[in-house]
mmCIF file with all atom_site columns, C-alpha atoms in Angstrom:
data_model
loop_
_atom_site.group_PDB
_atom_site.id
_atom_site.type_symbol
_atom_site.label_atom_id
_atom_site.label_alt_id
_atom_site.label_comp_id
_atom_site.label_asym_id
_atom_site.label_entity_id
_atom_site.label_seq_id
_atom_site.pdbx_PDB_ins_code
_atom_site.Cartn_x
_atom_site.Cartn_y
_atom_site.Cartn_z
_atom_site.occupancy
_atom_site.B_iso_or_equiv
_atom_site.pdbx_formal_charge
_atom_site.auth_seq_id
_atom_site.auth_comp_id
_atom_site.auth_asym_id
_atom_site.auth_atom_id
_atom_site.pdbx_PDB_model_num
ATOM 1   C CA . ALA A 1 1   ? 124.423 149.843 71.985  1.00 0.00 ? 1   ALA A CA 1
ATOM 2   C CA . GLN A 1 2   ? 125.671 148.010 75.000  1.00 0.00 ? 2   GLN A CA 1
ATOM 3   C CA . ARG A 1 3   ? 127.676 144.838 74.529  1.00 0.00 ? 3   ARG A CA 1
ATOM 4   C CA . VAL A 1 4   ? 129.497 142.466 76.841  1.00 0.00 ? 4   VAL A CA 1
ATOM 5   C CA . THR A 1 5   ? 132.070 140.021 75.559  1.00 0.00 ? 5   THR A CA 1
ATOM 6   C CA . GLN A 1 6   ? 133.437 137.066 77.434  1.00 0.00 ? 6   GLN A CA 1
ATOM 7   C CA . PRO A 1 7   ? 135.957 135.609 75.001  1.00 0.00 ? 7   PRO A CA 1
ATOM 8   C CA . GLU A 1 8   ? 136.378 132.246 76.725  1.00 0.00 ? 8   GLU A CA 1
ATOM 9   C CA . LYS A 1 9   ? 133.461 129.864 76.711  1.00 0.00 ? 9   LYS A CA 1
ATOM 10  C CA . LEU A 1 10  ? 135.427 127.269 78.692  1.00 0.00 ? 10  LEU A CA 1
ATOM 11  C CA . LEU A 1 11  ? 138.285 127.715 81.133  1.00 0.00 ? 11  LEU A CA 1
ATOM 12  C CA . SER A 1 12  ? 140.044 124.885 82.946  1.00 0.00 ? 12  SER A CA 1
ATOM 13  C CA . VAL A 1 13  ? 142.603 125.266 85.707  1.00 0.00 ? 13  VAL A CA 1
ATOM 14  C CA . PHE A 1 14  ? 144.030 123.121 88.452  1.00 0.00 ? 14  PHE A CA 1
ATOM 15  C CA . LYS A 1 15  ? 143.314 123.662 92.109  1.00 0.00 ? 15  LYS A CA 1
ATOM 16  C CA . GLY A 1 16  ? 145.618 126.290 93.564  1.00 0.00 ? 16  GLY A CA 1
ATOM 17  C CA . ALA A 1 17  ? 146.354 127.917 90.216  1.00 0.00 ? 17  ALA A CA 1
ATOM 18  C CA . PRO A 1 18  ? 145.449 131.550 89.500  1.00 0.00 ? 18  PRO A CA 1
ATOM 19  C CA . VAL A 1 19  ? 142.394 132.151 87.414  1.00 0.00 ? 19  VAL A CA 1
ATOM 20  C CA . GLU A 1 20  ? 141.282 135.112 85.335  1.00 0.00 ? 20  GLU A CA 1
ATOM 21  C CA . LEU A 1 21  ? 137.942 135.301 83.559  1.00 0.00 ? 21  LEU A CA 1
ATOM 22  C CA . LYS A 1 22  ? 137.921 138.019 80.953  1.00 0.00 ? 22  LYS A CA 1
ATOM 23  C CA . CYS A 1 23  ? 135.143 140.495 80.335  1.00 0.00 ? 23  CYS A CA 1
ATOM 24  C CA . ASN A 1 24  ? 135.148 143.408 77.912  1.00 0.00 ? 24  ASN A CA 1
ATOM 25  C CA . TYR A 1 25  ? 132.297 145.806 77.488  1.00 0.00 ? 25  TYR A CA 1
ATOM 26  C CA . SER A 1 26  ? 131.139 148.365 75.016  1.00 0.00 ? 26  SER A CA 1
ATOM 27  C CA . TYR A 1 27  ? 129.200 151.325 76.375  1.00 0.00 ? 27  TYR A CA 1
ATOM 28  C CA . SER A 1 28  ? 129.726 155.036 75.954  1.00 0.00 ? 28  SER A CA 1
ATOM 29  C CA . GLY A 1 29  ? 128.161 156.168 79.204  1.00 0.00 ? 29  GLY A CA 1
ATOM 30  C CA . SER A 1 30  ? 128.771 155.451 82.860  1.00 0.00 ? 30  SER A CA 1
ATOM 31  C CA . PRO A 1 31  ? 128.620 151.683 83.277  1.00 0.00 ? 31  PRO A CA 1
ATOM 32  C CA . GLU A 1 32  ? 127.634 149.548 86.190  1.00 0.00 ? 32  GLU A CA 1
ATOM 33  C CA . LEU A 1 33  ? 129.345 146.191 86.004  1.00 0.00 ? 33  LEU A CA 1
ATOM 34  C CA . PHE A 1 34  ? 128.665 142.963 87.800  1.00 0.00 ? 34  PHE A CA 1
ATOM 35  C CA . TRP A 1 35  ? 129.854 139.402 87.931  1.00 0.00 ? 35  TRP A CA 1
ATOM 36  C CA . TYR A 1 36  ? 127.235 136.718 88.463  1.00 0.00 ? 36  TYR A CA 1
ATOM 37  C CA . VAL A 1 37  ? 127.866 133.060 89.191  1.00 0.00 ? 37  VAL A CA 1
ATOM 38  C CA . GLN A 1 38  ? 125.645 130.059 88.601  1.00 0.00 ? 38  GLN A CA 1
ATOM 39  C CA . TYR A 1 39  ? 126.622 126.864 90.366  1.00 0.00 ? 39  TYR A CA 1
ATOM 40  C CA . SER A 1 40  ? 125.225 123.574 89.142  1.00 0.00 ? 40  SER A CA 1
ATOM 41  C CA . ARG A 1 41  ? 121.462 123.417 89.677  1.00 0.00 ? 41  ARG A CA 1
ATOM 42  C CA . GLN A 1 42  ? 121.405 126.706 91.587  1.00 0.00 ? 42  GLN A CA 1
ATOM 43  C CA . ARG A 1 43  ? 120.034 130.120 90.813  1.00 0.00 ? 43  ARG A CA 1
ATOM 44  C CA . LEU A 1 44  ? 122.061 132.945 89.364  1.00 0.00 ? 44  LEU A CA 1
ATOM 45  C CA . GLN A 1 45  ? 123.842 134.744 92.214  1.00 0.00 ? 45  GLN A CA 1
ATOM 46  C CA . LEU A 1 46  ? 125.489 138.135 92.360  1.00 0.00 ? 46  LEU A CA 1
ATOM 47  C CA . LEU A 1 47  ? 129.204 137.695 92.995  1.00 0.00 ? 47  LEU A CA 1
ATOM 48  C CA . LEU A 1 48  ? 130.723 141.155 92.641  1.00 0.00 ? 48  LEU A CA 1
ATOM 49  C CA . ARG A 1 49  ? 129.707 144.735 91.946  1.00 0.00 ? 49  ARG A CA 1
ATOM 50  C CA . HIS A 1 50  ? 132.304 147.101 90.546  1.00 0.00 ? 50  HIS A CA 1
ATOM 51  C CA . ILE A 1 51  ? 131.007 149.953 92.644  1.00 0.00 ? 51  ILE A CA 1
ATOM 52  C CA . SER A 1 52  ? 131.750 148.196 95.918  1.00 0.00 ? 52  SER A CA 1
ATOM 53  C CA . ARG A 1 53  ? 135.339 147.154 95.071  1.00 0.00 ? 53  ARG A CA 1
ATOM 54  C CA . GLU A 1 54  ? 134.935 144.186 97.380  1.00 0.00 ? 54  GLU A CA 1
ATOM 55  C CA . SER A 1 55  ? 136.416 140.708 97.423  1.00 0.00 ? 55  SER A CA 1
ATOM 56  C CA . ILE A 1 56  ? 133.982 137.823 97.569  1.00 0.00 ? 56  ILE A CA 1
ATOM 57  C CA . LYS A 1 57  ? 135.122 134.205 97.966  1.00 0.00 ? 57  LYS A CA 1
ATOM 58  C CA . GLY A 1 58  ? 138.618 135.416 97.101  1.00 0.00 ? 58  GLY A CA 1
ATOM 59  C CA . PHE A 1 59  ? 137.518 136.894 93.787  1.00 0.00 ? 59  PHE A CA 1
ATOM 60  C CA . THR A 1 60  ? 138.224 140.484 92.789  1.00 0.00 ? 60  THR A CA 1
ATOM 61  C CA . ALA A 1 61  ? 137.464 142.503 89.704  1.00 0.00 ? 61  ALA A CA 1
ATOM 62  C CA . ASP A 1 62  ? 138.714 145.929 88.700  1.00 0.00 ? 62  ASP A CA 1
ATOM 63  C CA . LEU A 1 63  ? 136.981 148.190 86.267  1.00 0.00 ? 63  LEU A CA 1
ATOM 64  C CA . ASN A 1 64  ? 139.431 149.483 83.678  1.00 0.00 ? 64  ASN A CA 1
ATOM 65  C CA . LYS A 1 65  ? 137.641 152.196 81.748  1.00 0.00 ? 65  LYS A CA 1
ATOM 66  C CA . GLY A 1 66  ? 140.593 152.724 79.423  1.00 0.00 ? 66  GLY A CA 1
ATOM 67  C CA . GLU A 1 67  ? 140.548 149.134 78.272  1.00 0.00 ? 67  GLU A CA 1
ATOM 68  C CA . THR A 1 68  ? 136.782 148.787 78.857  1.00 0.00 ? 68  THR A CA 1
ATOM 69  C CA . SER A 1 69  ? 137.399 145.633 80.827  1.00 0.00 ? 69  SER A CA 1
ATOM 70  C CA . PHE A 1 70  ? 136.180 144.107 84.059  1.00 0.00 ? 70  PHE A CA 1
ATOM 71  C CA . HIS A 1 71  ? 138.157 140.910 84.423  1.00 0.00 ? 71  HIS A CA 1
ATOM 72  C CA . LEU A 1 72  ? 137.483 138.551 87.342  1.00 0.00 ? 72  LEU A CA 1
ATOM 73  C CA . LYS A 1 73  ? 140.512 137.197 89.175  1.00 0.00 ? 73  LYS A CA 1
ATOM 74  C CA . LYS A 1 74  ? 141.335 134.785 91.930  1.00 0.00 ? 74  LYS A CA 1
ATOM 75  C CA . PRO A 1 75  ? 144.898 133.976 92.973  1.00 0.00 ? 75  PRO A CA 1
ATOM 76  C CA . PHE A 1 76  ? 144.261 130.375 94.064  1.00 0.00 ? 76  PHE A CA 1
ATOM 77  C CA . ALA A 1 77  ? 141.342 128.527 92.503  1.00 0.00 ? 77  ALA A CA 1
ATOM 78  C CA . GLN A 1 78  ? 139.353 125.981 94.497  1.00 0.00 ? 78  GLN A CA 1
ATOM 79  C CA . GLU A 1 79  ? 137.303 123.053 93.232  1.00 0.00 ? 79  GLU A CA 1
ATOM 80  C CA . GLU A 1 80  ? 134.138 124.669 94.593  1.00 0.00 ? 80  GLU A CA 1
ATOM 81  C CA . ASP A 1 81  ? 134.721 127.600 92.231  1.00 0.00 ? 81  ASP A CA 1
ATOM 82  C CA . SER A 1 82  ? 133.660 125.412 89.321  1.00 0.00 ? 82  SER A CA 1
ATOM 83  C CA . ALA A 1 83  ? 130.591 127.121 87.865  1.00 0.00 ? 83  ALA A CA 1
ATOM 84  C CA . MET A 1 84  ? 129.296 129.305 85.050  1.00 0.00 ? 84  MET A CA 1
ATOM 85  C CA . TYR A 1 85  ? 130.344 132.933 85.389  1.00 0.00 ? 85  TYR A CA 1
ATOM 86  C CA . TYR A 1 86  ? 128.546 135.804 83.702  1.00 0.00 ? 86  TYR A CA 1
ATOM 87  C CA . CYS A 1 87  ? 129.706 139.364 83.321  1.00 0.00 ? 87  CYS A CA 1
ATOM 88  C CA . ALA A 1 88  ? 126.850 141.870 83.136  1.00 0.00 ? 88  ALA A CA 1
ATOM 89  C CA . LEU A 1 89  ? 126.526 145.543 82.301  1.00 0.00 ? 89  LEU A CA 1
ATOM 90  C CA . ASN A 1 90  ? 123.833 147.922 83.420  1.00 0.00 ? 90  ASN A CA 1
ATOM 91  C CA . TRP A 1 91  ? 123.509 151.535 82.479  1.00 0.00 ? 91  TRP A CA 1
ATOM 92  C CA . ASP A 1 92  ? 123.281 154.428 84.832  1.00 0.00 ? 92  ASP A CA 1
ATOM 93  C CA . ALA A 1 93  ? 120.734 157.115 84.090  1.00 0.00 ? 93  ALA A CA 1
ATOM 94  C CA . GLY A 1 94  ? 121.897 160.105 86.062  1.00 0.00 ? 94  GLY A CA 1
ATOM 95  C CA . GLY A 1 95  ? 122.642 158.276 89.301  1.00 0.00 ? 95  GLY A CA 1
ATOM 96  C CA . THR A 1 96  ? 119.684 155.920 89.176  1.00 0.00 ? 96  THR A CA 1
ATOM 97  C CA . SER A 1 97  ? 120.217 152.315 88.304  1.00 0.00 ? 97  SER A CA 1
ATOM 98  C CA . TYR A 1 98  ? 118.058 151.046 85.475  1.00 0.00 ? 98  TYR A CA 1
ATOM 99  C CA . GLY A 1 99  ? 117.236 147.373 85.473  1.00 0.00 ? 99  GLY A CA 1
ATOM 100 C CA . LYS A 1 100 ? 118.380 146.379 82.020  1.00 0.00 ? 100 LYS A CA 1
ATOM 101 C CA . LEU A 1 101 ? 121.305 144.043 82.369  1.00 0.00 ? 101 LEU A CA 1
ATOM 102 C CA . THR A 1 102 ? 123.234 143.021 79.298  1.00 0.00 ? 102 THR A CA 1
ATOM 103 C CA . PHE A 1 103 ? 124.966 139.711 79.900  1.00 0.00 ? 103 PHE A CA 1
ATOM 104 C CA . GLY A 1 104 ? 127.977 138.156 78.286  1.00 0.00 ? 104 GLY A CA 1
ATOM 105 C CA . GLN A 1 105 ? 127.685 134.622 76.980  1.00 0.00 ? 105 GLN A CA 1
ATOM 106 C CA . GLY A 1 106 ? 129.276 133.218 80.104  1.00 0.00 ? 106 GLY A CA 1
ATOM 107 C CA . THR A 1 107 ? 132.440 131.285 80.897  1.00 0.00 ? 107 THR A CA 1
ATOM 108 C CA . ILE A 1 108 ? 132.314 127.775 82.319  1.00 0.00 ? 108 ILE A CA 1
ATOM 109 C CA . LEU A 1 109 ? 135.119 127.467 84.835  1.00 0.00 ? 109 LEU A CA 1
ATOM 110 C CA . THR A 1 110 ? 136.290 123.995 85.770  1.00 0.00 ? 110 THR A CA 1
ATOM 111 C CA . VAL A 1 111 ? 138.785 123.601 88.568  1.00 0.00 ? 111 VAL A CA 1
ATOM 112 C CA . HIS A 1 112 ? 140.468 120.202 88.539  1.00 0.00 ? 112 HIS A CA 1
ATOM 113 C CA . PRO A 1 113 ? 141.793 118.573 91.730  1.00 0.00 ? 113 PRO A CA 1
ATOM 114 C CA . LYS B 2 1   ? 114.674 138.003 104.314 1.00 0.00 ? 1   LYS B CA 1
ATOM 115 C CA . ALA B 2 2   ? 112.860 136.045 101.647 1.00 0.00 ? 2   ALA B CA 1
ATOM 116 C CA . GLY B 2 3   ? 114.414 136.016 98.201  1.00 0.00 ? 3   GLY B CA 1
ATOM 117 C CA . VAL B 2 4   ? 112.808 136.462 94.819  1.00 0.00 ? 4   VAL B CA 1
ATOM 118 C CA . THR B 2 5   ? 110.041 133.908 94.375  1.00 0.00 ? 5   THR B CA 1
ATOM 119 C CA . GLN B 2 6   ? 108.865 132.708 90.992  1.00 0.00 ? 6   GLN B CA 1
ATOM 120 C CA . THR B 2 7   ? 105.869 130.531 90.323  1.00 0.00 ? 7   THR B CA 1
ATOM 121 C CA . PRO B 2 8   ? 105.310 128.052 88.894  1.00 0.00 ? 8   PRO B CA 1
ATOM 122 C CA . ARG B 2 9   ? 108.689 126.330 88.698  1.00 0.00 ? 9   ARG B CA 1
ATOM 123 C CA . TYR B 2 10  ? 107.770 124.258 85.642  1.00 0.00 ? 10  TYR B CA 1
ATOM 124 C CA . LEU B 2 11  ? 105.198 124.612 82.900  1.00 0.00 ? 11  LEU B CA 1
ATOM 125 C CA . ILE B 2 12  ? 104.359 122.588 79.838  1.00 0.00 ? 12  ILE B CA 1
ATOM 126 C CA . LYS B 2 13  ? 102.166 124.289 77.268  1.00 0.00 ? 13  LYS B CA 1
ATOM 127 C CA . THR B 2 14  ? 101.013 123.594 73.749  1.00 0.00 ? 14  THR B CA 1
ATOM 128 C CA . ARG B 2 15  ? 101.773 125.799 70.760  1.00 0.00 ? 15  ARG B CA 1
ATOM 129 C CA . GLY B 2 16  ? 99.230  128.561 70.423  1.00 0.00 ? 16  GLY B CA 1
ATOM 130 C CA . GLN B 2 17  ? 98.340  128.697 74.100  1.00 0.00 ? 17  GLN B CA 1
ATOM 131 C CA . GLN B 2 18  ? 99.166  131.554 76.394  1.00 0.00 ? 18  GLN B CA 1
ATOM 132 C CA . VAL B 2 19  ? 100.952 131.496 79.726  1.00 0.00 ? 19  VAL B CA 1
ATOM 133 C CA . THR B 2 20  ? 101.329 133.756 82.760  1.00 0.00 ? 20  THR B CA 1
ATOM 134 C CA . LEU B 2 21  ? 104.360 133.659 85.013  1.00 0.00 ? 21  LEU B CA 1
ATOM 135 C CA . SER B 2 22  ? 104.544 135.281 88.425  1.00 0.00 ? 22  SER B CA 1
ATOM 136 C CA . CYS B 2 23  ? 107.342 136.931 90.380  1.00 0.00 ? 23  CYS B CA 1
ATOM 137 C CA . SER B 2 24  ? 107.386 138.206 93.952  1.00 0.00 ? 24  SER B CA 1
ATOM 138 C CA . PRO B 2 25  ? 110.392 140.489 94.551  1.00 0.00 ? 25  PRO B CA 1
ATOM 139 C CA . ILE B 2 26  ? 112.366 140.953 97.729  1.00 0.00 ? 26  ILE B CA 1
ATOM 140 C CA . SER B 2 27  ? 110.447 143.115 100.169 1.00 0.00 ? 27  SER B CA 1
ATOM 141 C CA . GLY B 2 28  ? 111.251 146.767 99.530  1.00 0.00 ? 28  GLY B CA 1
ATOM 142 C CA . HIS B 2 29  ? 112.543 146.235 96.005  1.00 0.00 ? 29  HIS B CA 1
ATOM 143 C CA . ARG B 2 30  ? 110.557 148.242 93.494  1.00 0.00 ? 30  ARG B CA 1
ATOM 144 C CA . SER B 2 31  ? 112.419 147.316 90.319  1.00 0.00 ? 31  SER B CA 1
ATOM 145 C CA . VAL B 2 32  ? 111.567 143.984 88.718  1.00 0.00 ? 32  VAL B CA 1
ATOM 146 C CA . SER B 2 33  ? 113.213 142.721 85.544  1.00 0.00 ? 33  SER B CA 1
ATOM 147 C CA . TRP B 2 34  ? 112.534 139.664 83.437  1.00 0.00 ? 34  TRP B CA 1
ATOM 148 C CA . TYR B 2 35  ? 115.043 137.656 81.410  1.00 0.00 ? 35  TYR B CA 1
ATOM 149 C CA . GLN B 2 36  ? 114.879 134.724 79.052  1.00 0.00 ? 36  GLN B CA 1
ATOM 150 C CA . GLN B 2 37  ? 117.667 132.151 79.306  1.00 0.00 ? 37  GLN B CA 1
ATOM 151 C CA . THR B 2 38  ? 118.289 129.645 76.530  1.00 0.00 ? 38  THR B CA 1
ATOM 152 C CA . PRO B 2 39  ? 121.361 127.551 75.651  1.00 0.00 ? 39  PRO B CA 1
ATOM 153 C CA . GLY B 2 40  ? 121.720 129.253 72.298  1.00 0.00 ? 40  GLY B CA 1
ATOM 154 C CA . GLN B 2 41  ? 121.035 132.893 73.108  1.00 0.00 ? 41  GLN B CA 1
ATOM 155 C CA . GLY B 2 42  ? 122.088 133.001 76.743  1.00 0.00 ? 42  GLY B CA 1
ATOM 156 C CA . LEU B 2 43  ? 120.468 135.556 79.020  1.00 0.00 ? 43  LEU B CA 1
ATOM 157 C CA . GLN B 2 44  ? 118.355 138.139 77.236  1.00 0.00 ? 44  GLN B CA 1
ATOM 158 C CA . PHE B 2 45  ? 116.522 141.067 78.759  1.00 0.00 ? 45  PHE B CA 1
ATOM 159 C CA . LEU B 2 46  ? 112.765 141.101 78.305  1.00 0.00 ? 46  LEU B CA 1
ATOM 160 C CA . PHE B 2 47  ? 111.500 144.126 80.259  1.00 0.00 ? 47  PHE B CA 1
ATOM 161 C CA . GLU B 2 48  ? 111.800 146.021 83.510  1.00 0.00 ? 48  GLU B CA 1
ATOM 162 C CA . TYR B 2 49  ? 109.171 147.572 85.732  1.00 0.00 ? 49  TYR B CA 1
ATOM 163 C CA . PHE B 2 50  ? 109.519 150.186 88.398  1.00 0.00 ? 50  PHE B CA 1
ATOM 164 C CA . SER B 2 51  ? 106.583 151.460 90.454  1.00 0.00 ? 51  SER B CA 1
ATOM 165 C CA . GLU B 2 52  ? 104.080 149.781 88.127  1.00 0.00 ? 52  GLU B CA 1
ATOM 166 C CA . THR B 2 53  ? 105.597 151.432 85.029  1.00 0.00 ? 53  THR B CA 1
ATOM 167 C CA . GLN B 2 54  ? 107.531 149.677 82.298  1.00 0.00 ? 54  GLN B CA 1
ATOM 168 C CA . ARG B 2 55  ? 110.812 151.564 82.024  1.00 0.00 ? 55  ARG B CA 1
ATOM 169 C CA . ASN B 2 56  ? 112.714 149.358 79.615  1.00 0.00 ? 56  ASN B CA 1
ATOM 170 C CA . LYS B 2 57  ? 111.842 146.762 77.025  1.00 0.00 ? 57  LYS B CA 1
ATOM 171 C CA . GLY B 2 58  ? 114.072 144.323 75.194  1.00 0.00 ? 58  GLY B CA 1
ATOM 172 C CA . ASN B 2 59  ? 113.873 143.149 71.613  1.00 0.00 ? 59  ASN B CA 1
ATOM 173 C CA . PHE B 2 60  ? 111.085 140.641 71.924  1.00 0.00 ? 60  PHE B CA 1
ATOM 174 C CA . PRO B 2 61  ? 107.837 140.492 69.956  1.00 0.00 ? 61  PRO B CA 1
ATOM 175 C CA . GLY B 2 62  ? 104.648 141.956 71.296  1.00 0.00 ? 62  GLY B CA 1
ATOM 176 C CA . ARG B 2 63  ? 103.481 138.498 72.326  1.00 0.00 ? 63  ARG B CA 1
ATOM 177 C CA . PHE B 2 64  ? 105.616 139.042 75.408  1.00 0.00 ? 64  PHE B CA 1
ATOM 178 C CA . SER B 2 65  ? 104.087 141.433 77.891  1.00 0.00 ? 65  SER B CA 1
ATOM 179 C CA . GLY B 2 66  ? 104.194 142.128 81.554  1.00 0.00 ? 66  GLY B CA 1
ATOM 180 C CA . ARG B 2 67  ? 102.860 144.203 84.361  1.00 0.00 ? 67  ARG B CA 1
ATOM 181 C CA . GLN B 2 68  ? 103.649 145.170 87.907  1.00 0.00 ? 68  GLN B CA 1
ATOM 182 C CA . PHE B 2 69  ? 101.218 145.576 90.753  1.00 0.00 ? 69  PHE B CA 1
ATOM 183 C CA . SER B 2 70  ? 101.202 148.141 93.541  1.00 0.00 ? 70  SER B CA 1
ATOM 184 C CA . ASN B 2 71  ? 102.883 145.649 95.895  1.00 0.00 ? 71  ASN B CA 1
ATOM 185 C CA . SER B 2 72  ? 105.725 145.315 93.336  1.00 0.00 ? 72  SER B CA 1
ATOM 186 C CA . ARG B 2 73  ? 104.764 141.777 92.391  1.00 0.00 ? 73  ARG B CA 1
ATOM 187 C CA . SER B 2 74  ? 105.081 141.247 88.675  1.00 0.00 ? 74  SER B CA 1
ATOM 188 C CA . GLU B 2 75  ? 103.641 138.967 86.025  1.00 0.00 ? 75  GLU B CA 1
ATOM 189 C CA . MET B 2 76  ? 104.729 138.274 82.511  1.00 0.00 ? 76  MET B CA 1
ATOM 190 C CA . ASN B 2 77  ? 102.498 136.891 79.837  1.00 0.00 ? 77  ASN B CA 1
ATOM 191 C CA . VAL B 2 78  ? 103.335 135.149 76.600  1.00 0.00 ? 78  VAL B CA 1
ATOM 192 C CA . SER B 2 79  ? 100.520 134.740 74.111  1.00 0.00 ? 79  SER B CA 1
ATOM 193 C CA . THR B 2 80  ? 100.318 132.445 71.086  1.00 0.00 ? 80  THR B CA 1
ATOM 194 C CA . LEU B 2 81  ? 103.195 130.308 72.283  1.00 0.00 ? 81  LEU B CA 1
ATOM 195 C CA . GLU B 2 82  ? 105.775 129.060 69.811  1.00 0.00 ? 82  GLU B CA 1
ATOM 196 C CA . LEU B 2 83  ? 108.216 126.189 70.177  1.00 0.00 ? 83  LEU B CA 1
ATOM 197 C CA . GLY B 2 84  ? 111.054 128.713 70.344  1.00 0.00 ? 84  GLY B CA 1
ATOM 198 C CA . ASP B 2 85  ? 109.601 130.217 73.501  1.00 0.00 ? 85  ASP B CA 1
ATOM 199 C CA . SER B 2 86  ? 110.780 127.183 75.450  1.00 0.00 ? 86  SER B CA 1
ATOM 200 C CA . ALA B 2 87  ? 113.246 128.603 77.931  1.00 0.00 ? 87  ALA B CA 1
ATOM 201 C CA . LEU B 2 88  ? 114.002 129.390 81.521  1.00 0.00 ? 88  LEU B CA 1
ATOM 202 C CA . TYR B 2 89  ? 112.372 132.697 82.448  1.00 0.00 ? 89  TYR B CA 1
ATOM 203 C CA . LEU B 2 90  ? 114.120 134.556 85.219  1.00 0.00 ? 90  LEU B CA 1
ATOM 204 C CA . CYS B 2 91  ? 112.897 137.398 87.331  1.00 0.00 ? 91  CYS B CA 1
ATOM 205 C CA . ALA B 2 92  ? 115.209 139.754 89.209  1.00 0.00 ? 92  ALA B CA 1
ATOM 206 C CA . SER B 2 93  ? 114.538 142.490 91.695  1.00 0.00 ? 93  SER B CA 1
ATOM 207 C CA . SER B 2 94  ? 116.613 145.402 92.889  1.00 0.00 ? 94  SER B CA 1
ATOM 208 C CA . SER B 2 95  ? 116.784 148.551 94.877  1.00 0.00 ? 95  SER B CA 1
ATOM 209 C CA . PRO B 2 96  ? 117.110 151.573 92.570  1.00 0.00 ? 96  PRO B CA 1
ATOM 210 C CA . ASP B 2 97  ? 120.356 152.616 94.224  1.00 0.00 ? 97  ASP B CA 1
ATOM 211 C CA . ARG B 2 98  ? 123.204 152.821 91.776  1.00 0.00 ? 98  ARG B CA 1
ATOM 212 C CA . GLY B 2 99  ? 125.266 149.681 91.531  1.00 0.00 ? 99  GLY B CA 1
ATOM 213 C CA . TYR B 2 100 ? 123.124 147.745 93.953  1.00 0.00 ? 100 TYR B CA 1
ATOM 214 C CA . GLY B 2 101 ? 122.829 144.701 91.769  1.00 0.00 ? 101 GLY B CA 1
ATOM 215 C CA . TYR B 2 102 ? 119.997 142.360 91.047  1.00 0.00 ? 102 TYR B CA 1
ATOM 216 C CA . THR B 2 103 ? 118.788 139.311 92.943  1.00 0.00 ? 103 THR B CA 1
ATOM 217 C CA . PHE B 2 104 ? 117.443 136.554 90.761  1.00 0.00 ? 104 PHE B CA 1
ATOM 218 C CA . GLY B 2 105 ? 114.748 134.016 91.351  1.00 0.00 ? 105 GLY B CA 1
ATOM 219 C CA . SER B 2 106 ? 115.099 130.326 90.498  1.00 0.00 ? 106 SER B CA 1
ATOM 220 C CA . GLY B 2 107 ? 113.124 130.795 87.338  1.00 0.00 ? 107 GLY B CA 1
ATOM 221 C CA . THR B 2 108 ? 110.186 129.197 85.594  1.00 0.00 ? 108 THR B CA 1
ATOM 222 C CA . ARG B 2 109 ? 111.066 126.475 83.101  1.00 0.00 ? 109 ARG B CA 1
ATOM 223 C CA . LEU B 2 110 ? 108.619 126.748 80.208  1.00 0.00 ? 110 LEU B CA 1
ATOM 224 C CA . THR B 2 111 ? 108.394 123.945 77.693  1.00 0.00 ? 111 THR B CA 1
ATOM 225 C CA . VAL B 2 112 ? 106.246 124.440 74.613  1.00 0.00 ? 112 VAL B CA 1
ATOM 226 C CA . VAL B 2 113 ? 105.239 121.274 72.798  1.00 0.00 ? 113 VAL B CA 1
#
């Protein structure tokens, strides 16, 4: 069965400090991994997709299949980064994406001035 | 382009009643998924539809059902409401391309009294 673990429920850093939000997954097949962000009173938004290897708002995430991890990193945190972050796993059925996301419990990031 | 639209935004129902929630996906998206979000359980997958067919179903009782129409719009229905069904119900739509990611609506806040 698929499982996503975000070990930190709360994470506090100061502005300008590096931040890393951890995500570990359990899945035997070919995973699709995403990071979603939910700012206060806003809808859940897609932040990163592992397949695109992009950087959004200064955030990056690398899929490490050996460690089954997909940690989210940013070298210099900003106050506007304060939000709830969810790691999510989808499974790939032979090259077609199936819409069955398994979410971690989320990490609340607070960036202090 | 327009995002994922969910109606209504808020609902208050009494135990034992039934409720229907609606979701209009992004134009061109044929996959629609539904999720339940609660403080205790987080985000949990309910079901996913693609081209009017249910492809995946989560671990929810049969009181939870859904359907998708030929224009990709989707509805979910909850019958015989229980207090524990109070939650934010989220709809997400996606292209079937691998790793595309899912765009979420703002959700319908259901309160069962």
